[in-house]
Coordinates of C-alpha atoms in Angstrom, one line a residue:
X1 CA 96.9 105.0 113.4
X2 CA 93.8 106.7 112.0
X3 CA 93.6 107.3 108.6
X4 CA 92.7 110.5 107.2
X5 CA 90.2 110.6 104.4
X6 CA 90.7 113.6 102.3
X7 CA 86.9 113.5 101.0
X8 CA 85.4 114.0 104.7
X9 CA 88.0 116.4 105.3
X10 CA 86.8 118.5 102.3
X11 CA 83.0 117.3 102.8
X12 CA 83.3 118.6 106.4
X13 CA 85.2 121.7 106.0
X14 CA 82.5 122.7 103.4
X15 CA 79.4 121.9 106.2
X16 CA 81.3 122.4 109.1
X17 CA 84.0 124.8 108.8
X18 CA 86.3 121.7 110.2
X19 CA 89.7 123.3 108.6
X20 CA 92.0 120.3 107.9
X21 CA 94.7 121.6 105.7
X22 CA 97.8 124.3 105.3
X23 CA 95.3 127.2 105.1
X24 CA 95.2 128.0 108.5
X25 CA 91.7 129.7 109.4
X26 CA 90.6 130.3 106.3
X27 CA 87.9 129.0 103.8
X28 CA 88.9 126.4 101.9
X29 CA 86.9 126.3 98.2
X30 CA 87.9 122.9 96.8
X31 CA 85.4 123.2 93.9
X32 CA 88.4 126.1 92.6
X33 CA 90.8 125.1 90.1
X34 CA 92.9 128.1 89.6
X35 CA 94.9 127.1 86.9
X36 CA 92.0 125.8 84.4
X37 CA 90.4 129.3 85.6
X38 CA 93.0 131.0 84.2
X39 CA 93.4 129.0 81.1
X40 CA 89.7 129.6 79.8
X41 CA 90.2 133.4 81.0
X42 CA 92.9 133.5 78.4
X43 CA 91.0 131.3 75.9
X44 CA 87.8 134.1 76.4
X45 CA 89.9 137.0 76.2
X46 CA 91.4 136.0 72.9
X47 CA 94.9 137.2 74.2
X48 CA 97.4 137.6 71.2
X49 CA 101.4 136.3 72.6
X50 CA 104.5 137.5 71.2
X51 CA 106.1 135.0 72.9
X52 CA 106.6 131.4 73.1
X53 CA 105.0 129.2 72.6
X54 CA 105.5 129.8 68.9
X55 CA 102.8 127.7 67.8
X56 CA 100.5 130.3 68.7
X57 CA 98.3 128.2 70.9
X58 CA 97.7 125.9 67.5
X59 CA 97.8 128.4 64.5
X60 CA 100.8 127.5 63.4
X61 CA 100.8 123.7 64.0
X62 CA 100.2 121.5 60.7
X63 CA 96.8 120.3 60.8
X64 CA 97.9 116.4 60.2
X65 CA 99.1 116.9 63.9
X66 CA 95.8 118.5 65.0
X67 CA 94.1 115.8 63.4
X68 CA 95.4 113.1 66.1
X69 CA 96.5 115.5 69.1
X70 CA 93.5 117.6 69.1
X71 CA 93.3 121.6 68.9
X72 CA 92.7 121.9 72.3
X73 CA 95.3 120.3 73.4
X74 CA 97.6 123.3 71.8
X75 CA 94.8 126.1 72.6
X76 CA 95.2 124.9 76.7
X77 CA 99.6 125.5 76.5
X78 CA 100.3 128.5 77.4
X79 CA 103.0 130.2 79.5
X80 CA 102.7 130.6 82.8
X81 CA 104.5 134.4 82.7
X82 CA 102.3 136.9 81.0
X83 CA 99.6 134.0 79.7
X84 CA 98.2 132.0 82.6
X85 CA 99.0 135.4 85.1
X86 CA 101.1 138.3 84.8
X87 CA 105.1 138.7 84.8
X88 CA 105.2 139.2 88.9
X89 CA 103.2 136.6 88.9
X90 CA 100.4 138.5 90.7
X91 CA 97.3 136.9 90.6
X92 CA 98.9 133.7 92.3
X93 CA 97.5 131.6 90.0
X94 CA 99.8 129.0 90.7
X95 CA 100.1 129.2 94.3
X96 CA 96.7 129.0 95.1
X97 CA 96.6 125.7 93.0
X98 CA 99.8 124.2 95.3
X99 CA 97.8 125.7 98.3
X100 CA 94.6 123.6 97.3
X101 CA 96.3 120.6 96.5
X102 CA 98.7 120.6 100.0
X103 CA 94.9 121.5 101.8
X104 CA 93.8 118.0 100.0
X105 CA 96.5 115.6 101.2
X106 CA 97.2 116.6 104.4
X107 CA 100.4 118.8 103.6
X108 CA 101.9 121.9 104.9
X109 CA 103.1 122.7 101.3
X110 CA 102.8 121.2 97.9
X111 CA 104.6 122.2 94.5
X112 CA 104.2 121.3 91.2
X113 CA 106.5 119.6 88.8
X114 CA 106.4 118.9 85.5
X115 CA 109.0 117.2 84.9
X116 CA 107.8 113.8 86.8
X117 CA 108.9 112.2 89.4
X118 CA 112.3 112.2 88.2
X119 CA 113.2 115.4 88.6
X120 CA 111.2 115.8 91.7
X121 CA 113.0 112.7 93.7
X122 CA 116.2 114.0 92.6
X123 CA 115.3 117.4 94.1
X124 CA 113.8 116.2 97.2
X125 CA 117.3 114.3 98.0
X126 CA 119.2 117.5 97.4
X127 CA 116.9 119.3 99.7
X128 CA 117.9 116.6 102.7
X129 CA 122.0 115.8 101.8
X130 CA 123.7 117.9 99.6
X131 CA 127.1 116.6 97.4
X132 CA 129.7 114.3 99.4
X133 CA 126.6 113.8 102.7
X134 CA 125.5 110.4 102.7
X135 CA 122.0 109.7 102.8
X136 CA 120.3 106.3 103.4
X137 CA 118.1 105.1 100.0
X138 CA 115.9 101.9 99.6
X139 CA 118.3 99.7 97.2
X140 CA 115.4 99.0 95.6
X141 CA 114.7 102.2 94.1
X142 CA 114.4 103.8 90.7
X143 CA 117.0 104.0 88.3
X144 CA 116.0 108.1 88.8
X145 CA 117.2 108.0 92.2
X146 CA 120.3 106.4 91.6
X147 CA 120.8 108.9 88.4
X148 CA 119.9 111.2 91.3
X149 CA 122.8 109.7 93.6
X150 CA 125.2 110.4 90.8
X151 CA 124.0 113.7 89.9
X152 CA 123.7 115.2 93.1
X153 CA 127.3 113.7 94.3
X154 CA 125.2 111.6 97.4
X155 CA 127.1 109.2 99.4
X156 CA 124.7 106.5 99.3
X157 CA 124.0 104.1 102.5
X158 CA 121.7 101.5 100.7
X159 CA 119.2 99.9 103.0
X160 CA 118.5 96.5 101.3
X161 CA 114.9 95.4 101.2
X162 CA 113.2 92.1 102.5
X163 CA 113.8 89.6 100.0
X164 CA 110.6 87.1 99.5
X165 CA 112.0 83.8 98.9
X166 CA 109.0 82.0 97.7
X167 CA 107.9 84.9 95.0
X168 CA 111.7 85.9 94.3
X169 CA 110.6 89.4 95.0
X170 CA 112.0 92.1 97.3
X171 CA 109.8 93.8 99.9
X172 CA 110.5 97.4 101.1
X173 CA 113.0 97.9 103.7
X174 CA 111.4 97.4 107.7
X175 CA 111.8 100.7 110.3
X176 CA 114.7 97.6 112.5
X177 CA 117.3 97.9 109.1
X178 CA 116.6 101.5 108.9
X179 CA 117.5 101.7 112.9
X180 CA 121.0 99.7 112.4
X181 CA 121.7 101.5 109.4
X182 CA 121.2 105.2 111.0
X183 CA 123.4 103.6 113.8
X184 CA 126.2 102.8 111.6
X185 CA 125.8 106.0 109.9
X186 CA 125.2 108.5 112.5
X187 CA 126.3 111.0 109.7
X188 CA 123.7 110.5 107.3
X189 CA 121.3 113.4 106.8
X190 CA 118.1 111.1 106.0
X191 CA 116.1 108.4 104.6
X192 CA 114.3 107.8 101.2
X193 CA 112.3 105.3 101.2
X194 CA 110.6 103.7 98.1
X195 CA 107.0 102.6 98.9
X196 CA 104.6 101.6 97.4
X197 CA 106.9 99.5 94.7
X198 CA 106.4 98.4 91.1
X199 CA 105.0 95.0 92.1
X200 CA 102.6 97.0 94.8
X201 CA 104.0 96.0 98.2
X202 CA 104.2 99.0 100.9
X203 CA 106.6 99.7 103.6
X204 CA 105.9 100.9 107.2
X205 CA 105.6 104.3 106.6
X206 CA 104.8 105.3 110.1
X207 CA 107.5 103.1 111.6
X208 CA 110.8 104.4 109.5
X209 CA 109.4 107.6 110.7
X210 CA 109.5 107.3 113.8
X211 CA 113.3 105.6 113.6
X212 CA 114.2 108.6 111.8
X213 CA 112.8 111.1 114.1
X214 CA 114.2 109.7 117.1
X215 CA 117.9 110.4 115.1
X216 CA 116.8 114.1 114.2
X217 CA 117.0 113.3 110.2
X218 CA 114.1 113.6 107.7
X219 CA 112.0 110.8 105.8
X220 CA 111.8 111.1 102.2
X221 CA 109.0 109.0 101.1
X222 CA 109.0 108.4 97.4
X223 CA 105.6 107.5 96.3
X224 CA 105.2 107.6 93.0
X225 CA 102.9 105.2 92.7
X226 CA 100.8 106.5 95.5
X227 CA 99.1 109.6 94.3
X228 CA 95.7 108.2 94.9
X229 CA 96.3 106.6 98.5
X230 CA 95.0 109.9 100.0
X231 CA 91.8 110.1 98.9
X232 CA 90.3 106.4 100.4
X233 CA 90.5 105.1 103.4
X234 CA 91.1 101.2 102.0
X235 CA 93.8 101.9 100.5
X236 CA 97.4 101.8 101.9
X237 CA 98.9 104.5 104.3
X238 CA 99.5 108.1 102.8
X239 CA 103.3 109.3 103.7
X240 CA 101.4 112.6 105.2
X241 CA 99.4 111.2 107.4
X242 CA 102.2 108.7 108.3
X243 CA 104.8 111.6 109.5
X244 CA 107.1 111.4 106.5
X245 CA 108.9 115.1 105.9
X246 CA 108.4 114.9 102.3
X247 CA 106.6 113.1 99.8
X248 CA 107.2 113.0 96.5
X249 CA 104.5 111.6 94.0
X250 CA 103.5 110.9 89.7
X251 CA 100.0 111.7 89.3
X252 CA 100.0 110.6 86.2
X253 CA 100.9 107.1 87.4
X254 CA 97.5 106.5 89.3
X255 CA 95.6 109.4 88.7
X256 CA 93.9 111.8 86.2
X257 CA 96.7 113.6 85.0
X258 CA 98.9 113.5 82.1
X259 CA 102.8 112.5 81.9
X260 CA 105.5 113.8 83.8
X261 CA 102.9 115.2 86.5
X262 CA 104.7 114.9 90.0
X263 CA 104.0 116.7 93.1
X264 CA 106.3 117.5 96.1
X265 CA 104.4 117.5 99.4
X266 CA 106.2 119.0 102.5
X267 CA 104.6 118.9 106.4
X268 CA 107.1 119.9 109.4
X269 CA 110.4 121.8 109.8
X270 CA 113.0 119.4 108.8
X271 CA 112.7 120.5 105.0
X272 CA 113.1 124.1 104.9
X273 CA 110.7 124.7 102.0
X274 CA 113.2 127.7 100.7
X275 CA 115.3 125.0 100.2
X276 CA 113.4 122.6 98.4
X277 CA 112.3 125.1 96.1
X278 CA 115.4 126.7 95.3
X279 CA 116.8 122.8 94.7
X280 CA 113.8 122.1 92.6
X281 CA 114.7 125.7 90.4
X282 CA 118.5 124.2 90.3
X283 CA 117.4 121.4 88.2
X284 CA 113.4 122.0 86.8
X285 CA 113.0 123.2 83.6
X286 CA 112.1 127.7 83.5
X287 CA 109.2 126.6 80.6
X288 CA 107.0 124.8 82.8
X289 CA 103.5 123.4 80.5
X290 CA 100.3 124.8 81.8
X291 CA 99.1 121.4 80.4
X292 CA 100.7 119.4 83.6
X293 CA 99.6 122.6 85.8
X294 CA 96.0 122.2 84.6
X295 CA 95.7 118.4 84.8
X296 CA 96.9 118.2 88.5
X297 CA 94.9 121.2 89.5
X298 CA 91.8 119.4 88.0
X299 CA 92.5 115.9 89.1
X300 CA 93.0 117.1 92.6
X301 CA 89.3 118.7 92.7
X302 CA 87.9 115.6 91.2
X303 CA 89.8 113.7 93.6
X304 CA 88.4 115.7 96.9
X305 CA 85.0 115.7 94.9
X306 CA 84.2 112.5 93.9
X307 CA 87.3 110.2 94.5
X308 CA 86.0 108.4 97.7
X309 CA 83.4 107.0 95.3
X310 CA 85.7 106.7 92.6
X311 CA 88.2 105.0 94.1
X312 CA 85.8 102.7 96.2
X313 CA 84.2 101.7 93.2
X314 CA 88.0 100.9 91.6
X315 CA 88.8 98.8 94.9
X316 CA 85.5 96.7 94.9
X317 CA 86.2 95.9 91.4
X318 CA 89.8 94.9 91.4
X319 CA 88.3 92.7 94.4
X320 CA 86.5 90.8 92.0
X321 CA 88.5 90.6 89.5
X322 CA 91.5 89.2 91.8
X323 CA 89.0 86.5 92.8
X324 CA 88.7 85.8 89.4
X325 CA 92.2 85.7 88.5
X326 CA 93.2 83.0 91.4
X327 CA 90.7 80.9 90.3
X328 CA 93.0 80.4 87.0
X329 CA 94.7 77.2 87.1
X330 CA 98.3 78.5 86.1
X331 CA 99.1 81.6 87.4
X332 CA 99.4 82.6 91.2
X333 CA 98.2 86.2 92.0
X334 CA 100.2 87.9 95.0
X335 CA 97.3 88.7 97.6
X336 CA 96.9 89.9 101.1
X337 CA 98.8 87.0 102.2
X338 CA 102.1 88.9 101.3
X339 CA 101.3 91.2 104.7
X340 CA 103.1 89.3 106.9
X341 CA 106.7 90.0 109.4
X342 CA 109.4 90.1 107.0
X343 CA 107.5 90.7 103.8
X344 CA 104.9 93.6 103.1
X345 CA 103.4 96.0 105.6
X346 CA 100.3 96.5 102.9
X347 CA 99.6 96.1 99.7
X348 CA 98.0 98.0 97.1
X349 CA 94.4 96.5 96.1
X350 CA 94.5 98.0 92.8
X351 CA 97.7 96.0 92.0
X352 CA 97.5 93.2 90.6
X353 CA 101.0 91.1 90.5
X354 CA 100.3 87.8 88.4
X355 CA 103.3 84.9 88.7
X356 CA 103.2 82.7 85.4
X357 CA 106.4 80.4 86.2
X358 CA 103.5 77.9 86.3
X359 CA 103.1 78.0 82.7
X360 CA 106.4 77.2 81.6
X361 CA 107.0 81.1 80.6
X362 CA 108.4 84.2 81.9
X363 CA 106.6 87.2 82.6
X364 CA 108.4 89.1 79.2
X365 CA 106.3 85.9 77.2
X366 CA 103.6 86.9 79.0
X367 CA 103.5 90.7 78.3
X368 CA 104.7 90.6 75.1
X369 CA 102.4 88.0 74.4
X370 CA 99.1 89.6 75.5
X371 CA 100.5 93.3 73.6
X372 CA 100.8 90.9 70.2
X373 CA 98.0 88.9 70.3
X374 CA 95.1 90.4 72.6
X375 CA 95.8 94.2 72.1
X376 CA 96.2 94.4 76.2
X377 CA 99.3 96.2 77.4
X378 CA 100.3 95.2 81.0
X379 CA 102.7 96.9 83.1
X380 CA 106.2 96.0 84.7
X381 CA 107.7 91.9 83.9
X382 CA 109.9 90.3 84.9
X383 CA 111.4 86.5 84.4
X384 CA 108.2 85.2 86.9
X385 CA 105.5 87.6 86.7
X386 CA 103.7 90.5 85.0
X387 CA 101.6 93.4 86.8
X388 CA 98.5 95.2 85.9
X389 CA 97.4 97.9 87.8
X390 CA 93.4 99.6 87.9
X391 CA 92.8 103.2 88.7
X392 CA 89.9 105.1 89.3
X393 CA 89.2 105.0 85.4
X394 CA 88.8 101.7 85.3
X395 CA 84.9 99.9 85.0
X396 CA 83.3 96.9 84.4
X397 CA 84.6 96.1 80.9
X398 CA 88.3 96.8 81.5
X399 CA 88.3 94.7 84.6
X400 CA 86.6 92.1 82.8
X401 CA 89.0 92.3 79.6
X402 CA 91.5 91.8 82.4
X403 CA 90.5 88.5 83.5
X404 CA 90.0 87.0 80.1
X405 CA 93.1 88.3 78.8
X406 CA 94.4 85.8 81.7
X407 CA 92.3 83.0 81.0
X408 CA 93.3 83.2 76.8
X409 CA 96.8 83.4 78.1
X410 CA 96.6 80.4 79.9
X411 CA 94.5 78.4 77.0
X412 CA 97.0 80.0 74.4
X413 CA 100.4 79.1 76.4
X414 CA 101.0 76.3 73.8
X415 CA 101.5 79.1 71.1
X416 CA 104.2 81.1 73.1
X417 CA 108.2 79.2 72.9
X418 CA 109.9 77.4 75.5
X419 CA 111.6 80.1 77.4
X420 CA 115.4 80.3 78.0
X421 CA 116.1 79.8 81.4
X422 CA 117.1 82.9 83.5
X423 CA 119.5 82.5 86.4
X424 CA 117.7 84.3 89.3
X425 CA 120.1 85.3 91.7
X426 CA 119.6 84.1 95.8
X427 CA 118.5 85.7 98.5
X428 CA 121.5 88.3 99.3
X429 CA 123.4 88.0 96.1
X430 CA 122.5 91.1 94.3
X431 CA 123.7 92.9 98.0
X432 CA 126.7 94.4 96.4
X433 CA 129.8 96.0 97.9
X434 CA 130.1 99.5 97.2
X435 CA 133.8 100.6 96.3
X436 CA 133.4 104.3 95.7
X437 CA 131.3 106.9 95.2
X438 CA 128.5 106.1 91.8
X439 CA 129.4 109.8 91.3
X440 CA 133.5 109.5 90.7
X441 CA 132.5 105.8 89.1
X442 CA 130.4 107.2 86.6
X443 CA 132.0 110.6 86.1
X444 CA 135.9 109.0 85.7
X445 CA 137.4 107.0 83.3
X446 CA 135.8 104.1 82.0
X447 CA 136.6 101.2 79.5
X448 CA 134.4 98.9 78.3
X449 CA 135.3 95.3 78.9
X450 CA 133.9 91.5 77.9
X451 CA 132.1 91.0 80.4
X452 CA 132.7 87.2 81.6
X453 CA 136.1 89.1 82.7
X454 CA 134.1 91.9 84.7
X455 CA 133.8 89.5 88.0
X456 CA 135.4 91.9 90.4
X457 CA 135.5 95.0 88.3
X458 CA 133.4 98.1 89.5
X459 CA 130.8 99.3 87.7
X460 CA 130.8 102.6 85.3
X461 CA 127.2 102.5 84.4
X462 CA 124.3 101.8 85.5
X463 CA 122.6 98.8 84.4
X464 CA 118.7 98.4 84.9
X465 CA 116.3 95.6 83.6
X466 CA 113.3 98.0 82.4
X467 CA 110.5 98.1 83.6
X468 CA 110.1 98.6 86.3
X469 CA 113.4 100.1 86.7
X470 CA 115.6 98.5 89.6
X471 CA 119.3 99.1 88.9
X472 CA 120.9 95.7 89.1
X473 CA 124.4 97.3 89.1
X474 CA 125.0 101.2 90.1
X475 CA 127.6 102.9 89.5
X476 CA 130.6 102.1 92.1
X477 CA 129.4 98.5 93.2
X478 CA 132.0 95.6 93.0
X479 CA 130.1 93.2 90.1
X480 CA 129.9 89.8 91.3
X481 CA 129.3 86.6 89.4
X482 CA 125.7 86.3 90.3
X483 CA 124.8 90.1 89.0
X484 CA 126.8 89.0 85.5
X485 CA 125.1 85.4 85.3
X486 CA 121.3 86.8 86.1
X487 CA 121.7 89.7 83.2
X488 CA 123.3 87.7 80.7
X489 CA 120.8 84.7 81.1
X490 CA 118.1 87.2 81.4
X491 CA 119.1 89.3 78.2
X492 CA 118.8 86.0 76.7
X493 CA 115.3 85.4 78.1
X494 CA 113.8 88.6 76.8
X495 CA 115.3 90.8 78.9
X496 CA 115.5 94.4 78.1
X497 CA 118.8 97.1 79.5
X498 CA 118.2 100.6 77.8
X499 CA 120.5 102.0 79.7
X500 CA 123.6 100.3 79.3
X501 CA 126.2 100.9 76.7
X502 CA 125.9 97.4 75.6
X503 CA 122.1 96.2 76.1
X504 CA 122.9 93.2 74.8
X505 CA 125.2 92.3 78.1
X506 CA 128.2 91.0 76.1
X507 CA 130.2 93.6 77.8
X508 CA 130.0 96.2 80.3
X509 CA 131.5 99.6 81.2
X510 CA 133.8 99.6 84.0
X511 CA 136.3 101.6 85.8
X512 CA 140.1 100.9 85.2
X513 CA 142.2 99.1 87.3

């Protein structure tokens, strides 16, 4: 399929008048950024609020905090109603950001968020299966979409992914378990799919699409960690340009700007877009920062402006450094030889998934190690491996701090302690039969219960090594030995479960016989 590149879009609708986004006919001005517009209009006019927020865009905020946030950080937030426009709202200030941003990425629609990704995912299922409709997830998602499942009352149909025996990783799902699962569930309103994951494998995008066309449902892509993918041709598939309905996004996970910035973005008439929104009001907060506003609608012109060249820069030097990395005796790097039938479909470039079993230790050693002693915080970890992921911000030095925070790792592995061992469950094992609804499990009674007598119990809670973030038990599922052997062993390894009652995995919540 060809690949859209947002940059030439916006380079040839500026030379050209080639129109290649949701503003049908018109003049599209990508160099606008309404929002930030509107922000230094209010900054110029001096305005003087009544209202929140009651710091008085920094007056009243003590100056030890202005000291180490900055006084513009509190001069940008203001609120959207009668501060960034009007009380109707009538100067669109808002819109025409979401109009520039859907014209970037290939979308009929876009909204804003700012309550990240999950909020938005949790929204986006709501928009496709409302309470008690089952819905077909990626059982390798989030803990937000399974807080989403319980929330929202879904009946989940969990499509397991490919499991990687040789990296003990799991791949997303393929378009042929998708197919058998929509023909065992002929009921289901839809698909979410979770692509591209922590580790940075990608799913066929284009392929589950299709699949769930042909049944008349809608594809939910969530791709949080895909925000940039639009903007460079070398990088994995964009859900737009691959015929997903909806795409949800964190743009503060690979782009420019700051936390809890998530976009929705809608193409096609299997969403209604009245729907989504009114969803998105059910559960978004009314006091919306003009902060996240301004960030997205700035990183988006940057992105149409320069990101070809940005990224492309970012993707020759991750190539480098990757050739660096695997020339390290003692870790593996996960390359492009993970594409293959039964694995990935792509792979990020700019993810860089480093196994360390080699070195005696698990990845938790490993990132806890390089935070303590080098200063250099990595990303997800798990008992084999550690990621680290470049963005467009990154340059020479960063990607050469990366490499020889590897290298000291490896010379410095005598100073880290023998690990425990962690019993990694085998292919299949973490496949869990589902007993009822996560919503009823998590909402009923509960008791809380040793848990080397919780083999055959269902689960109350929902239990997630973090990061990245994978539920190991949700709500509803029958726990089996393996599940209780792999997250006591792997407490006990370094292991961390925020979200359980007991973190420490000497018990778990379950639901009463």
């Amino acid at each position: 399929m060809q690949r859209r590149d947002a940059a030439s879009d916006w380079f040839a609708t500026r030379v050209g008048g080639y129109d290649p986004g949701a503003l049908e006919g018109a003049f599209v001005d990508q160099s606008r950024v309404p929002v930030l517009e509107a922000i230094e209009q209010f900054r110029r006019r001096g305005d003087v609020v009544f209202g929140p927020p009651g710091h008085r865009q920094g007056k009243g905020v003590d100056p030890r905090v202005l000291a180490i946030m900055g006084e513009g950080v509190f001069a940008s937030d203001i609120l959207s109603l009668n501060g960034l426009d009007d009380r109707r709202q009538s100067q669109g200030v808002l819109s025409q950001a979401q109009e520039l941003m859907a014209d970037a990425v290939g979308a009929d629609e876009a909204f804003f968020s700012t309550c990240g990704s999950s909020l938005s995912v949790k929204s986006a299922m709501l928009a496709v299966a409302g309470p008690g409709e089952k819905l077909l997830i990626s059982r390798n998602a989030h803990k937000s979409v399974v807080s989403g499942v319980i929330i929202n009352g879904t009946d989940p149909v969990w499509v397991h992914p490919k499991f990687d025996r040789e990296r003990h990783l799991a791949h997303p799902p393929e378009p042929d378990d998708v197919r058998s699962a929509l023909r065992a569930n002929p009921d289901a309103k839809g698909m979410l799919l979770i692509t591209p994951t922590d580790w940075g494998t990608c799913a066929d995008i284009q392929g589950v699409a299709e699949v769930c066309h042909e049944h008349g449902v809608a594809l939910i892509v969530d791709e949080a960690w895909g925000a940039h993918l639009p903007f460079h041709r070398d990088l994995p598939t964009w859900g737009m340009d691959a015929d997903a309905d909806l795409v949800v996004t964190s743009v503060h996970k690979m782009g420019s700007a700051v936390e809890q910035s998530s976009v929705f973005h809608l193409q096609g008439d299997r969403v209604d877009p009245t729907v989504l929104k009114q969803r998105e009001d059910l559960l978004g907060t009314t006091s919306s920062t003009s902060l996240v506003y301004g960030s997205l609608d700035g990183w988006r012109r940057q992105m149409v402006e320069e990101g070809k060249e940005l990224l492309g820069a970012a993707i020759r030097r991750a190539e480098w450094a990757r050739e660096q990395l695997s020339a390290i005796d003692g870790i593996r790097v996960m390359g492009a030889d993970v594409v293959a039938d039964g694995l990935a479909f792509e792979i990020d470039p700019l993810v860089f998934t480093v196994d360390v079993r080699e070195l005696g230790i698990t990845g938790y050693q490993a990132a806890d190690f390089c935070r303590a002693a080098y200063q250099v915080d990595l990303g997800a970890a798990d008992a084999c491996r550690v990621s680290a992921r470049f963005s467009h911000s990154d340059d020479a030095e960063t990607a050469e701090l990366l490499v020889r925070t590897f290298r000291r790792l490896v010379d410095d592995r005598d100073r880290i302690d023998e690990p425990a061992a962690v019993q990694l469950p085998a292919p299949g094992a973490l496949e869990l039969e589902t007993a009822m609804l996560p919503r009823e499990a998590f909402f009923g009674d509960a008791e809380q219960v040793p848990i080397e007598r919780c083999t055959g119990r269902v689960a109350a809670e929902v239990v997630s090594p973090y990061p990245p973030g994978v539920p190991v038990l949700v709500p509803g599922e029958v726990i089996s030995d393996e599940a209780i052997d792999y997250l006591r062993s792997g407490v006990a390894a370094g292991m961390l479960i925020p979200d359980a009652a007991d973190p420490d995995m000497t018990s778990l919540r379950v639901v009463p016989r």
